[in-house]
Short mmCIF file of C-alpha atoms in Angstrom, two decimals:
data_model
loop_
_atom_site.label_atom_id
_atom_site.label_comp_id
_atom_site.label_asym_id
_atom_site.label_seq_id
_atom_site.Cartn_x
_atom_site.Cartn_y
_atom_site.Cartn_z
CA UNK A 178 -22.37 -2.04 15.64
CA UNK A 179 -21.11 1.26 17.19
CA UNK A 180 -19.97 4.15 14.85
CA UNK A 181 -16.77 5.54 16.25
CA UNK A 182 -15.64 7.86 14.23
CA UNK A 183 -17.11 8.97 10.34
CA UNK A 184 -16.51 12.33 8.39
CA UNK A 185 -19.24 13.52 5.84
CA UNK A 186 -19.05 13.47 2.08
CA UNK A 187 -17.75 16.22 0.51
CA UNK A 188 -16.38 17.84 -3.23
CA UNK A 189 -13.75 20.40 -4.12
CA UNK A 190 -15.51 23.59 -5.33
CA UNK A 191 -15.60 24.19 -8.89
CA UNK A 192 -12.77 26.77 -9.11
CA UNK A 193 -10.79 24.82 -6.77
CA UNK A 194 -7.46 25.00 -8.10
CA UNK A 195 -6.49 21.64 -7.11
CA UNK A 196 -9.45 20.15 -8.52
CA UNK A 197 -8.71 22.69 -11.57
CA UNK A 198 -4.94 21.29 -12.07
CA UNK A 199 -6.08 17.29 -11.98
CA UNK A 200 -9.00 17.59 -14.09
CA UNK A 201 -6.75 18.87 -16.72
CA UNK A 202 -3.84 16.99 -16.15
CA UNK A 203 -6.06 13.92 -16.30
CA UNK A 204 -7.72 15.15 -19.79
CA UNK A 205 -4.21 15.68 -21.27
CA UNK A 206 -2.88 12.17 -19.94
CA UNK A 207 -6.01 10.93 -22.01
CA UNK A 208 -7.60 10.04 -18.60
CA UNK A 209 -11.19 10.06 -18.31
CA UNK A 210 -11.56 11.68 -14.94
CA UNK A 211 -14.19 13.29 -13.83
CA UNK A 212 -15.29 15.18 -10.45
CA UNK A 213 -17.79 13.40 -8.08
CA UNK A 214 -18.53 13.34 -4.34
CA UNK A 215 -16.16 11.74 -1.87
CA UNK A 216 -17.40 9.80 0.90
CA UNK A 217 -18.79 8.43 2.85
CA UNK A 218 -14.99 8.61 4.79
CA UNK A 219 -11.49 8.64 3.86
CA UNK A 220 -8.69 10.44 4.60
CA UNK A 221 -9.90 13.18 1.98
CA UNK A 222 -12.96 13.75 4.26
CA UNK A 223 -11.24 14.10 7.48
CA UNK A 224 -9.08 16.71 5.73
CA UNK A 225 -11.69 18.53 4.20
CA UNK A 226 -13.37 18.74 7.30
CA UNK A 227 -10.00 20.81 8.69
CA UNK A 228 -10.41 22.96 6.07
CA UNK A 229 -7.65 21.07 4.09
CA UNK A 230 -8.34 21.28 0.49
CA UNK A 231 -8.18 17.45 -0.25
CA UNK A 232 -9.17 14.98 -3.27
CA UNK A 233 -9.33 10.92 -2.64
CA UNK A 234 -8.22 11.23 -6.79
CA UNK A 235 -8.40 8.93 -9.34
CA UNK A 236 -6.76 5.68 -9.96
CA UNK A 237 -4.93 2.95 -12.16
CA UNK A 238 -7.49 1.11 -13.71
CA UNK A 239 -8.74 -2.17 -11.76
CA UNK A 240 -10.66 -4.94 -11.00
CA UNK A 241 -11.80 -6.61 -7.96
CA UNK A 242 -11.61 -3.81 -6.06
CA UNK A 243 -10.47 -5.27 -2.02
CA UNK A 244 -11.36 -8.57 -3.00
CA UNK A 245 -8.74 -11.71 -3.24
CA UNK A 246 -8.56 -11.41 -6.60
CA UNK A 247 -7.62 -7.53 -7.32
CA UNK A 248 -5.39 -6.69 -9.48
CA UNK A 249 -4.26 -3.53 -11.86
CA UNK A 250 -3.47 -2.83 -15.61
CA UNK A 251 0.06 -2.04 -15.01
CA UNK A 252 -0.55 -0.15 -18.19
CA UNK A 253 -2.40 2.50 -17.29
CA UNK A 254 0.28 3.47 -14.31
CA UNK A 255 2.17 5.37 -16.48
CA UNK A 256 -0.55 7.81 -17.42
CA UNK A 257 -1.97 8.63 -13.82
CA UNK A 258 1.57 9.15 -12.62
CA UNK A 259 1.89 12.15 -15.54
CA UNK A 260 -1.46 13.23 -14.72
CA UNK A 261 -0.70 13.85 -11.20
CA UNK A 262 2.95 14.84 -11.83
CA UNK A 263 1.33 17.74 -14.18
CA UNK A 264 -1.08 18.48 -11.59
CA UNK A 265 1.98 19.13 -9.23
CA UNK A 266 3.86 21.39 -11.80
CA UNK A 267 0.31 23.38 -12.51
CA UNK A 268 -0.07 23.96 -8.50
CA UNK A 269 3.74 24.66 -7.94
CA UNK A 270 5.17 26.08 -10.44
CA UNK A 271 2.62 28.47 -11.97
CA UNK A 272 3.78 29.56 -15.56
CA UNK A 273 5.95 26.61 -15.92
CA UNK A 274 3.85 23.52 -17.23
#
């Protein structure tokens, strides 16, 4: 196996406002989020390592995570779409959420 391309693990700082704005949105959509090291690459590791503030989120919740039988609780769409839509509002419009 040859390793062509990786990017390390990484975390928003503390007072990162992004990470700020979606732990909060995520506690008032009654999500359970919570912040933890991403890695080891995604597209929110190549960013970070531009210097692009960057989260790989949080999620619907699932099961069978890339196998054949995956599959979501379309349920718990709704929330994590207000959670990040609040998020946006918090980041955008400052004053106005």
């Amino acid at each position: 196996m040859e390793v062509t391309t990786s990017w390390p693990p990484y975390a928003l700082p503390e007072n990162s406002p992004l990470r700020t704005a979606l732990l909060s949105a995520a506690r008032d959509a009654g999500i359970a989020a919570r912040a933890k090291v991403a890695g080891p690459s995604n597209i929110g590791n190549y960013l970070a390592g531009l210097g692009i503030p960057a989260t790989a989120g949080f999620g619907v919740v699932y099961k069978g995570l890339h196998g054949t039988d995956e599959r979501i609780r379309i349920d718990s769409i709704a929330p994590v779409q207000a959670a990040y839509h609040q998020a946006l509002f918090t980041l955008l419009l400052p004053g106005a959420g």
